[in-house]
């Protein structure tokens, strides 16, 4: 099916199942431990072996030799496979660094060997016996040091944009702001580690893994192994979090495949937690320079945003200027991206790439210029709202209700009670409120599905779509139930198998809207098959309550299936509507904090997110996405930072003991409000993504609240107490 015209009335609009607060259909098997995640697949009759990875002890150079004699003779060891054994391998399409194979070391903890043994403990002990001789080379590990040599990245990233004459407008502006903001390297730190099980059958390999994008992984694994894609069967039905860290093929799957081949046994490999930050990917650090000019009435007359980030050679930039191109009006504007070559581990997608770190800077800057104008931060944002693409005014937004989000949030949060800067005290606590706009592009991806109807009236959906904790199983079941006119208890959903039709996968907040649209398309095919079987006109047939009705005739849906059943299969493809209309999601984040005058400790007291993201397919799962994103934003604001050893080239705090993510005590009551809206230009579901919108802007709202509480403006994340304590007032 091709979606190239705005959606009209369709069966989804009945909203008998879609849009309802239905609890997760997979919730019971997860909470009772019956959902098998990647490392947990188990057959009592299968002799599993265990692989333990060995990571490079240097950040850049070559492996001269690897002595595995001691490891191979250790108790329980079945095989040792080294990067030199497998030799140079063609790199997959989606990775910047090679995962395994050859002598070159591109980053610290790059996989250089896997030890396979009868037990995990045997494998781990033997891995410590692998002796490696390196030829170490000098590397570049500091973004600040590399900035003078940063270059404009590939044009595919749209690195530079310009409209009007920014420099002249900025020079002549009545009020100006020019500041630099920084965000650190960040780790995905999902709950489930990267893990895989591989099993060979002749020249075919089956891999149980934890992947957000099944087809991408299957393609790149085949490339790395040097076999045909149809020889790889990949399964990823349950995923314990990813946040972008499992978008692309990772070393655990590659090591499991090579280890299984060598040992002649199915092999389990999980990356140890301390290996994950340096072996996999991360969100790159940024240095962002923002300049804004405004007139006395608060109208932006000039706005510029330039961002520097770094990556391995051949990598790409953190596109932190994306939101600045679209969020606020202003006739004279420019944005620029610059990319430095670093020899740190690969930088790549992490939840809301671009907008998440970009808004951490921009939404502080907006508060700062509003203060210079003497205008309330919400009023300033409203005055500078735009209903068209600021860089292309002929291109309107398909739907944009940022003003509604700000106004409703202000009312519900009690913004009118916001204190003057550094004026509200409760004992030793300084208390303040902050706000930030939320913005994330609405992305869509082609997505396929197959839908079957059996003689019992059960509808089964098959697609290689994944569920990373987002609720894919539930919203896909809701979509099929709505389309086929049955209860959700009559729908079975099977996900994450490469034998199923290729879906959008999970990432970029495109998963829910795209995958349900693919199921919609397949259900249209199945409805046509049912109508044809029953002799009905498919356009006039009504599917409801397990019946198919046309005119005065009503037939049980199950009767159409017969003994052999019926099948509908299709892929939703996307036309050019995004060329004529900008499709985005919007929101507003409100935060209240307390800052201890004695210690500088910041405590978040309450949070509110108001989101405008099209039709909400399930308010329970959507709310879970948003509060999880708000929690991640709290971590980014207050604690999360991968500390770089700029001499040795690695992230020092590479575990959950020293990379500090929020815990329960850090997170207060969180409220989420969804605006009532649909966007017919987005999809037949009239929905959009929401899982990343909930993160975008949160950290800046916290930073702005801290400023309101203390009068201290911090522009360099995370906002740790050492950045506050010297400027806090004396305790009276």
XYZ file of C-alpha atoms in Angstrom:
732
model
C 0.000 0.000 0.000
C 1.242 3.472 -0.859
C 0.396 6.285 1.533
C 0.568 9.355 -0.672
C -2.645 11.193 0.208
C -3.943 12.376 3.594
C -5.917 9.701 5.384
C -9.708 9.885 5.246
C -12.203 8.050 7.452
C -11.162 4.408 7.853
C -11.894 1.509 10.265
C -9.281 2.719 12.755
C -11.448 5.791 13.417
C -14.030 3.607 15.144
C -11.700 3.582 18.171
C -13.351 0.533 19.706
C -9.923 -0.946 20.488
C -7.296 1.487 19.198
C -6.750 4.387 21.570
C -8.027 2.454 24.567
C -5.925 2.033 27.745
C -5.367 -1.689 27.257
C -2.717 -3.287 29.453
C 0.214 -4.961 27.748
C -0.738 -8.242 26.121
C 2.765 -9.529 26.884
C 2.750 -8.233 30.443
C 1.867 -11.511 32.122
C 4.564 -13.606 30.483
C 7.147 -10.928 31.243
C 6.222 -10.470 34.879
C 6.085 -14.230 35.445
C 9.446 -14.850 33.798
C 8.086 -16.809 30.844
C 9.251 -14.348 28.192
C 12.645 -15.579 27.043
C 15.113 -12.813 26.311
C 18.147 -13.337 24.104
C 20.479 -15.015 26.598
C 17.646 -17.019 28.191
C 16.596 -19.201 25.266
C 16.913 -22.703 26.627
C 16.260 -26.242 25.496
C 17.015 -28.903 28.110
C 18.296 -31.246 25.399
C 20.658 -28.706 23.836
C 24.298 -28.662 25.032
C 24.906 -24.918 25.238
C 28.426 -23.606 25.547
C 29.421 -20.174 26.784
C 31.564 -17.547 25.123
C 33.432 -14.805 26.939
C 34.778 -11.867 24.917
C 38.251 -10.386 25.131
C 38.467 -6.650 24.435
C 41.416 -4.623 23.254
C 43.529 -3.062 25.982
C 44.583 -0.206 23.686
C 42.526 2.434 21.882
C 44.425 2.603 18.602
C 46.988 0.464 16.859
C 47.402 -3.121 15.714
C 47.379 -6.598 17.172
C 50.819 -8.074 16.484
C 50.126 -11.519 17.933
C 47.760 -13.383 20.229
C 48.976 -16.283 22.374
C 46.024 -18.552 23.168
C 47.946 -21.658 24.325
C 47.225 -21.178 28.025
C 43.575 -20.385 27.375
C 43.064 -23.407 25.139
C 44.535 -25.751 27.757
C 42.441 -24.320 30.582
C 39.712 -26.516 32.137
C 36.462 -26.709 30.194
C 37.636 -24.751 27.166
C 36.217 -25.893 23.830
C 37.619 -23.286 21.445
C 39.301 -19.909 21.213
C 38.686 -17.712 18.186
C 40.760 -14.576 17.652
C 40.440 -11.592 15.387
C 43.588 -12.770 13.603
C 42.059 -16.223 13.039
C 39.072 -14.868 11.140
C 41.117 -12.254 9.277
C 39.885 -9.083 7.628
C 36.147 -9.086 7.087
C 33.862 -6.868 5.062
C 32.212 -4.393 7.398
C 28.440 -4.214 7.624
C 26.605 -1.217 6.191
C 25.491 0.321 9.469
C 28.654 0.157 11.596
C 31.453 2.699 11.567
C 33.977 0.435 13.293
C 34.625 -3.187 12.443
C 33.197 -5.497 15.077
C 35.672 -8.384 14.703
C 38.307 -9.510 12.257
C 41.775 -8.331 11.221
C 44.642 -6.760 13.121
C 43.551 -3.104 13.211
C 42.387 -1.658 16.526
C 40.056 1.312 16.100
C 38.923 1.789 19.698
C 39.334 0.529 23.247
C 37.588 -2.755 24.123
C 37.132 -3.641 20.467
C 36.549 -7.410 20.406
C 39.751 -9.315 19.631
C 38.887 -12.827 20.812
C 36.177 -15.052 22.225
C 36.821 -18.010 24.512
C 34.212 -20.801 24.404
C 33.886 -23.225 27.305
C 31.490 -25.615 29.006
C 30.487 -23.021 31.593
C 30.481 -19.249 31.823
C 32.986 -19.385 34.682
C 35.393 -21.561 32.696
C 35.173 -19.192 29.732
C 35.742 -16.094 31.863
C 38.727 -17.601 33.650
C 40.344 -18.744 30.412
C 39.768 -15.363 28.749
C 42.082 -13.841 31.343
C 44.837 -16.161 30.067
C 44.806 -14.791 26.504
C 48.057 -12.898 25.969
C 48.069 -10.124 23.348
C 51.018 -8.226 21.893
C 50.046 -4.792 20.521
C 51.615 -2.118 18.385
C 50.129 0.979 20.013
C 49.631 4.209 18.075
C 48.880 7.756 19.176
C 45.269 8.810 18.978
C 43.042 11.866 19.388
C 40.672 11.566 22.320
C 39.616 15.115 23.213
C 36.822 16.891 21.334
C 38.066 20.267 22.515
C 41.554 19.528 21.214
C 40.198 18.290 17.889
C 37.743 21.154 17.283
C 40.197 23.341 15.325
C 40.562 20.509 12.812
C 36.855 19.643 12.559
C 35.403 19.558 9.071
C 32.031 19.942 7.453
C 30.526 16.438 7.351
C 29.045 14.691 4.360
C 26.279 16.588 2.572
C 23.841 13.758 3.336
C 23.631 15.182 6.871
C 22.630 18.624 5.511
C 25.433 20.170 7.563
C 24.838 23.857 6.850
C 21.709 25.907 6.262
C 21.236 29.654 5.863
C 18.258 31.930 5.274
C 18.453 35.707 5.059
C 21.467 37.604 6.393
C 22.137 36.375 9.905
C 25.330 38.304 10.599
C 23.838 41.685 9.717
C 20.612 40.981 11.587
C 22.504 39.825 14.662
C 24.752 42.897 14.699
C 21.775 45.236 14.459
C 19.508 43.406 16.929
C 18.288 45.388 19.948
C 19.123 42.497 22.270
C 21.552 39.652 21.704
C 22.716 36.423 23.277
C 25.937 34.606 22.428
C 26.842 31.588 24.552
C 28.485 28.175 24.340
C 26.908 25.043 25.807
C 28.328 21.544 26.159
C 26.865 18.081 26.521
C 29.010 15.066 27.465
C 29.343 11.606 25.966
C 26.477 9.448 27.233
C 25.856 5.698 27.468
C 22.635 3.870 26.571
C 22.928 1.786 29.755
C 19.857 -0.305 29.014
C 18.864 -2.982 31.510
C 19.509 -5.992 29.279
C 23.098 -6.309 28.063
C 23.971 -7.106 24.470
C 23.534 -10.880 24.242
C 23.190 -13.581 21.584
C 23.011 -17.333 21.088
C 24.223 -18.823 17.809
C 23.670 -22.313 16.412
C 24.904 -23.634 13.073
C 23.173 -26.260 10.972
C 25.466 -26.956 8.057
C 26.038 -23.632 6.325
C 23.051 -21.954 7.962
C 23.138 -20.104 11.274
C 20.323 -19.289 13.669
C 20.875 -16.422 16.081
C 18.717 -15.506 19.072
C 19.650 -11.947 19.928
C 18.553 -8.559 21.238
C 18.065 -6.379 18.176
C 15.925 -3.344 17.501
C 16.186 -3.805 13.713
C 16.020 -7.458 12.704
C 16.584 -7.055 8.957
C 19.488 -4.629 9.385
C 21.208 -7.073 11.724
C 20.540 -10.056 9.498
C 21.990 -8.254 6.484
C 25.136 -7.068 8.255
C 25.719 -10.376 10.041
C 25.621 -12.190 6.702
C 28.137 -9.683 5.333
C 30.469 -10.120 8.297
C 30.284 -13.916 8.194
C 30.704 -13.949 4.423
C 27.533 -15.953 3.743
C 24.266 -15.310 1.925
C 21.570 -13.434 3.774
C 19.110 -16.293 3.337
C 21.512 -18.477 5.353
C 20.931 -16.331 8.459
C 17.851 -16.822 10.633
C 17.625 -14.162 13.317
C 15.124 -13.988 16.171
C 14.577 -11.165 18.641
C 11.076 -11.412 20.128
C 11.843 -9.745 23.475
C 14.313 -6.949 24.191
C 15.198 -5.525 27.574
C 15.725 -1.969 26.387
C 17.871 -0.530 23.645
C 17.600 3.272 23.343
C 19.388 3.058 19.979
C 22.248 0.928 21.305
C 20.786 -2.143 19.582
C 19.872 -0.525 16.271
C 22.924 -1.943 14.552
C 24.700 -5.302 14.620
C 26.913 -5.700 17.658
C 29.899 -7.870 18.547
C 27.994 -10.338 20.729
C 26.145 -11.772 17.716
C 29.329 -11.953 15.634
C 31.335 -13.611 18.418
C 28.544 -16.112 19.121
C 28.439 -17.093 15.448
C 32.206 -17.541 15.125
C 32.419 -19.269 18.502
C 29.627 -21.695 17.642
C 31.259 -22.550 14.336
C 34.557 -23.305 16.042
C 33.093 -25.280 18.952
C 30.468 -27.174 16.976
C 27.948 -26.282 19.685
C 25.340 -23.579 20.267
C 27.150 -20.735 22.035
C 25.852 -18.004 24.314
C 27.688 -14.671 24.431
C 26.760 -11.669 26.572
C 28.917 -8.572 26.704
C 29.977 -7.970 30.315
C 28.543 -4.689 31.584
C 31.999 -3.069 32.000
C 32.724 -3.792 28.345
C 29.553 -2.296 26.908
C 30.271 1.469 26.923
C 33.586 1.112 25.096
C 32.802 -1.898 22.899
C 29.468 -0.645 21.552
C 28.241 2.864 20.751
C 27.375 6.003 22.697
C 25.874 9.452 22.285
C 28.755 11.758 21.284
C 29.665 14.849 23.243
C 28.856 18.231 21.722
C 30.075 21.805 21.915
C 27.303 24.136 20.802
C 27.507 27.854 20.066
C 24.171 29.645 19.960
C 23.562 33.257 18.957
C 20.133 34.885 19.095
C 19.060 38.431 18.297
C 15.651 39.827 19.246
C 13.791 43.118 19.129
C 12.325 44.911 22.130
C 8.999 43.107 21.649
C 10.658 39.699 21.947
C 10.554 38.739 18.287
C 13.574 36.732 17.161
C 15.265 38.567 14.303
C 18.377 36.397 14.045
C 19.206 32.886 15.262
C 22.305 30.744 14.680
C 23.325 27.368 16.050
C 26.654 25.676 15.364
C 27.544 22.295 16.844
C 30.795 20.365 17.023
C 30.986 16.629 17.727
C 33.437 13.810 17.067
C 33.514 10.260 15.773
C 35.792 7.657 14.303
C 36.950 8.222 10.743
C 34.035 7.479 8.442
C 31.458 8.249 11.110
C 28.894 11.008 11.287
C 28.027 14.016 13.438
C 25.580 14.403 16.283
C 22.972 16.478 14.429
C 22.284 18.787 17.368
C 21.006 21.687 15.226
C 17.984 19.833 13.814
C 15.369 21.426 16.073
C 16.772 24.924 15.620
C 15.933 24.751 11.930
C 12.237 24.272 12.688
C 11.231 25.228 16.218
C 11.097 29.038 16.226
C 10.408 31.808 13.727
C 13.095 34.234 12.629
C 13.779 35.684 9.207
C 17.563 35.517 9.431
C 19.024 32.195 10.475
C 21.870 29.756 10.039
C 22.916 26.359 11.352
C 26.147 24.427 10.980
C 27.574 21.030 11.914
C 31.274 20.268 12.241
C 32.768 16.809 12.729
C 36.108 16.051 14.346
C 37.885 12.732 13.907
C 38.342 11.033 17.275
C 39.718 7.627 18.206
C 37.155 7.019 20.913
C 34.550 4.246 20.594
C 31.956 4.754 17.879
C 29.438 7.548 18.341
C 25.984 6.759 17.021
C 22.262 6.955 17.664
C 20.947 7.237 21.196
C 17.329 8.046 22.020
C 16.327 11.186 20.042
C 19.687 11.718 18.321
C 20.119 15.356 17.428
C 17.156 16.876 19.216
C 17.959 15.493 22.671
C 21.386 17.175 23.044
C 20.392 20.063 20.783
C 17.461 21.072 22.970
C 19.658 20.747 26.069
C 21.413 23.835 24.707
C 18.757 25.675 22.690
C 16.106 25.697 25.403
C 18.499 27.229 27.920
C 19.411 29.864 25.337
C 15.734 30.659 24.733
C 15.238 31.270 28.460
C 18.321 33.479 28.513
C 17.229 35.716 25.651
C 13.699 35.884 27.093
C 15.186 37.186 30.339
C 17.150 39.842 28.437
C 13.956 40.953 26.735
C 12.175 40.987 30.083
C 9.550 38.496 28.968
C 8.137 35.374 30.602
C 9.803 32.293 29.052
C 6.459 30.816 27.973
C 5.261 34.082 26.477
C 8.547 34.407 24.565
C 8.131 30.950 23.055
C 4.540 31.700 22.063
C 5.479 35.007 20.432
C 8.055 33.176 18.312
C 5.873 30.246 17.296
C 5.550 29.483 13.596
C 3.089 27.427 11.592
C 5.474 27.073 8.639
C 8.971 25.719 8.145
C 11.139 28.777 8.955
C 13.697 27.766 6.336
C 11.002 27.178 3.698
C 7.872 29.236 4.477
C 5.998 27.684 1.560
C 5.993 24.409 3.506
C 3.528 24.449 6.402
C 3.481 22.073 9.330
C 0.923 19.307 8.926
C -0.127 19.919 12.532
C 1.578 22.022 15.183
C 0.168 22.818 18.613
C 3.172 23.912 20.633
C 1.212 26.887 21.953
C -1.532 24.585 23.230
C 1.040 22.446 25.030
C 2.650 25.473 26.686
C -0.629 27.045 27.767
C -2.190 23.848 29.093
C 1.018 22.892 30.875
C 1.304 26.321 32.471
C -2.252 26.044 33.778
C -1.884 22.522 35.147
C 1.564 23.087 36.659
C 0.722 26.377 38.346
C 3.197 28.436 36.335
C 1.611 31.662 37.566
C 3.104 30.828 40.988
C 6.639 30.646 39.585
C 8.883 32.650 41.926
C 11.241 35.410 40.912
C 14.792 34.200 40.426
C 16.464 33.012 43.647
C 13.614 34.252 45.828
C 11.830 31.175 47.190
C 13.274 29.327 50.179
C 11.957 26.398 52.168
C 14.387 25.830 54.998
C 17.756 25.104 53.380
C 16.159 24.522 49.990
C 16.030 27.035 47.160
C 12.996 26.228 45.016
C 12.374 27.063 41.378
C 10.410 26.151 38.260
C 11.593 25.646 34.706
C 10.058 25.064 31.290
C 11.290 23.922 27.897
C 9.684 23.201 24.569
C 9.808 19.653 23.224
C 10.312 18.876 19.556
C 11.035 15.745 17.557
C 10.557 15.056 13.870
C 7.884 12.543 12.887
C 9.741 9.857 10.960
C 8.177 6.932 9.088
C 9.718 3.794 7.598
C 8.377 1.133 5.204
C 6.810 -1.651 7.235
C 5.348 -5.005 6.248
C 3.145 -7.577 7.950
C 1.283 -10.795 7.282
C -2.138 -11.363 8.869
C -3.815 -14.787 9.002
C -7.385 -15.762 9.855
C -8.111 -19.318 11.013
C -11.289 -21.341 11.342
C -11.609 -20.388 15.030
C -11.773 -16.736 14.111
C -8.300 -16.048 15.525
C -6.306 -13.357 13.747
C -2.527 -13.894 13.831
C -0.109 -11.101 12.932
C 3.451 -11.876 11.860
C 6.070 -9.191 11.306
C 9.753 -8.849 12.164
C 8.861 -5.756 14.209
C 10.495 -5.642 17.641
C 9.286 -4.687 21.111
C 11.998 -2.991 23.144
C 9.629 -2.475 26.051
C 7.554 0.051 24.124
C 4.337 -1.973 23.787
C 4.585 -3.120 20.167
C 2.806 -6.397 20.910
C -0.153 -4.519 22.361
C -0.670 -1.759 19.803
C -0.231 -4.179 16.898
C -2.889 -6.426 18.458
C -5.155 -3.397 18.909
C -4.703 -2.438 15.259
C -5.545 -5.908 13.967
C -8.525 -6.200 16.323
C -9.909 -2.846 15.153
C -9.430 -3.640 11.486
C -10.924 -7.148 11.646
C -13.735 -6.370 14.066
C -12.721 -8.770 16.820
C -11.749 -8.486 20.463
C -8.099 -8.218 21.358
C -8.353 -11.697 22.913
C -8.864 -13.023 19.385
C -5.535 -11.636 18.141
C -2.140 -13.333 18.380
C 1.004 -11.342 17.605
C 4.341 -12.855 16.639
C 7.313 -10.510 16.376
C 11.056 -10.376 15.895
C 11.635 -13.249 13.464
C 13.535 -12.698 10.218
C 11.246 -15.221 8.498
C 8.401 -12.714 8.855
C 7.799 -9.677 6.593
C 10.323 -6.869 7.054
C 9.028 -4.086 9.291
C 10.115 -0.609 10.278
C 11.789 -1.944 13.408
C 12.158 0.097 16.604
C 13.996 3.407 16.645
C 13.670 7.110 15.956
C 10.140 6.999 17.434
C 9.010 5.692 14.032
C 8.239 2.156 15.213
C 4.682 2.435 16.522
C 3.211 4.541 13.735
C 5.031 2.705 10.945
C 4.511 -0.861 12.158
C 0.807 -0.416 12.901
C 0.408 1.159 9.463
C 1.978 -1.971 7.966
C -0.494 -4.111 9.912
C -3.292 -1.837 8.712
C -2.221 -2.451 5.109
C -2.077 -6.232 5.597
C -5.500 -6.188 7.258
C -6.939 -4.322 4.280
C -5.723 -7.218 2.129
C -7.251 -9.743 4.523
C -10.557 -7.853 4.602
C -10.627 -7.988 0.819
C -9.963 -11.743 0.888
C -12.724 -12.288 3.449
C -15.226 -10.196 1.501
C -14.383 -12.019 -1.706
C -14.781 -15.407 -0.020
C -18.194 -14.404 1.309
C -19.340 -12.743 -1.900
C -19.422 -9.269 -0.326
C -18.301 -5.950 -1.739
C -15.166 -5.220 0.304
C -15.797 -1.458 0.288
C -19.201 -1.876 1.886
C -18.473 -4.752 4.260
C -18.592 -3.993 7.985
C -16.345 -5.975 10.344
C -17.505 -5.866 13.962
C -18.141 -8.140 16.926
C -16.630 -11.132 15.130
C -19.112 -10.778 12.272
C -18.918 -9.539 8.696
C -21.991 -7.653 7.597
C -23.110 -6.407 4.217
C -26.645 -5.135 3.843
C -29.018 -7.485 5.644
C -26.579 -10.390 5.578
C -24.240 -11.157 8.493
C -21.721 -13.998 8.621
C -19.282 -15.038 11.385
C -15.757 -13.965 10.467
C -14.477 -17.468 11.239
C -16.724 -18.944 8.507
C -14.769 -17.091 5.861
C -11.523 -18.800 6.862
C -12.614 -22.344 6.090
C -10.259 -25.187 6.849
C -7.259 -23.639 5.087
C -7.594 -20.123 6.483
C -7.082 -16.803 4.735
C -4.012 -14.600 4.523
C -3.382 -10.916 3.849
C 0.110 -9.515 3.390
C 1.292 -6.051 2.452
C 3.900 -3.388 3.132
C 3.116 0.227 3.897
C 5.220 2.509 1.758
C 5.355 6.260 1.987
C 4.824 8.940 -0.643
C 5.895 12.569 -0.746
C 3.652 14.192 1.861
C 6.689 15.113 3.944
C 7.943 17.203 1.027
C 4.842 19.396 1.010
C 4.261 19.483 4.785
C 6.689 19.349 7.693
C 5.634 16.581 10.090
C 6.800 16.942 13.661
C 5.776 16.280 17.244
C 5.647 18.949 19.932
C 5.401 19.262 23.665
C 6.249 21.237 26.767
C 8.138 20.080 29.836
C 7.649 21.644 33.266
C 9.867 20.909 36.258
C 10.113 22.073 39.855
C 13.390 21.560 41.716
C 14.873 22.207 45.114
C 18.573 22.987 45.527
C 20.191 22.540 48.930
C 21.955 25.760 49.914
C 24.583 23.897 51.950
C 25.533 21.087 49.597
C 24.375 22.112 46.129
C 22.359 18.906 45.855
C 19.506 19.202 43.373
C 16.248 17.335 43.935
C 13.511 17.208 41.329
C 10.182 17.720 43.071
C 7.656 17.268 40.280
C 7.535 16.972 36.511
C 4.878 17.452 33.837
C 5.004 16.674 30.135
C 2.332 17.855 27.707
C 2.624 16.118 24.343
C 1.056 16.769 20.942
C 1.863 13.655 18.924
C -1.131 12.777 16.789
C -3.490 9.989 17.777
C -2.324 8.179 20.898
C -2.685 4.477 20.088
C -2.614 3.358 23.711
C -2.447 5.901 26.558
C -0.964 3.363 29.010
C 1.998 2.312 26.882
C 2.469 5.874 25.594
C 2.562 7.265 29.117
C 5.147 4.646 30.064
C 7.289 5.782 27.149
C 7.075 9.424 28.172
C 7.794 8.980 31.887
C 10.743 6.741 31.007
C 12.029 9.451 28.684
C 11.543 12.096 31.369
C 13.611 9.932 33.709
C 16.361 9.706 31.103
C 16.248 13.487 30.752
C 16.736 13.832 34.488
C 19.836 11.672 34.286
C 21.212 13.693 31.382
C 20.660 16.914 33.310
C 22.080 15.927 36.668
C 24.438 12.953 36.565
C 25.123 11.116 33.314
C 28.554 11.580 31.773
C 31.046 9.173 30.269
C 34.371 10.418 31.608
C 37.093 10.289 28.937
C 40.658 9.337 29.696
C 42.228 11.634 27.109
C 45.638 9.965 27.508
C 44.601 6.347 26.985
C 41.455 6.901 24.930
C 38.629 5.197 26.761
C 35.579 5.849 28.921
C 36.702 5.382 32.507
C 33.347 4.945 34.243
C 32.231 1.999 32.153
C 29.779 0.344 34.540
C 26.560 1.155 36.363
C 28.388 1.819 39.618
C 30.175 4.870 38.227
C 27.991 5.863 35.255
C 25.163 7.254 37.326
C 21.664 6.817 35.928
C 18.626 7.939 37.937
C 17.235 5.632 40.588
C 13.789 5.618 42.198
C 14.795 8.143 44.866
C 15.752 10.640 42.155
C 12.390 10.664 40.405
C 9.312 12.344 41.885
C 5.712 12.231 40.746
C 5.465 12.538 36.972
C 2.383 13.723 35.097
C 1.760 13.277 31.383
C -0.980 14.937 29.340
C -1.667 14.041 25.714
C -3.343 16.638 23.524
C -6.413 15.400 21.664
C -5.427 15.440 18.009
C -5.030 13.386 14.862
C -2.743 14.017 11.901
C -4.174 12.585 8.646
C -0.951 13.447 6.815
C 1.126 11.192 9.034
C -0.390 7.757 8.291
C -3.704 5.892 8.089
C -3.377 5.554 11.871
C -3.245 9.380 12.078
C -0.647 8.853 14.823
C 2.933 9.966 15.342
C 5.816 8.887 17.539
C 6.028 9.883 21.185
C 8.793 7.808 22.810
C 11.578 10.283 22.056
C 9.514 13.460 22.315
C 9.260 12.713 26.039
C 13.030 13.157 26.382
C 13.494 16.220 24.212
C 13.724 19.365 26.334
C 13.584 17.719 29.768
C 17.195 18.463 30.710
C 16.883 22.129 29.745
C 13.686 22.467 31.795
C 15.660 21.166 34.797
C 18.544 23.548 34.084
C 16.104 26.455 33.814
C 14.447 25.432 37.076
C 17.834 25.361 38.811
C 18.509 28.876 37.540
C 15.118 30.055 38.758
C 15.847 28.536 42.158
C 19.431 29.753 42.586
C 20.224 32.454 40.056
C 23.127 30.296 38.866
C 23.213 29.642 35.120
C 24.983 26.390 34.239
C 25.595 25.773 30.540
C 27.693 22.634 30.802
C 26.028 19.307 31.537
C 25.649 17.432 33.777
C 24.707 19.983 36.426
C 26.581 18.458 39.320
C 26.850 20.108 42.713
C 30.427 21.274 42.116
C 29.090 23.624 39.419
C 26.706 25.226 41.913
C 28.213 25.169 45.372
C 30.680 28.051 45.075
C 27.965 30.483 43.966
C 25.216 29.486 46.387
C 24.193 32.081 48.975
C 25.201 31.802 52.599
C 22.723 30.034 54.840
C 21.125 32.748 57.011
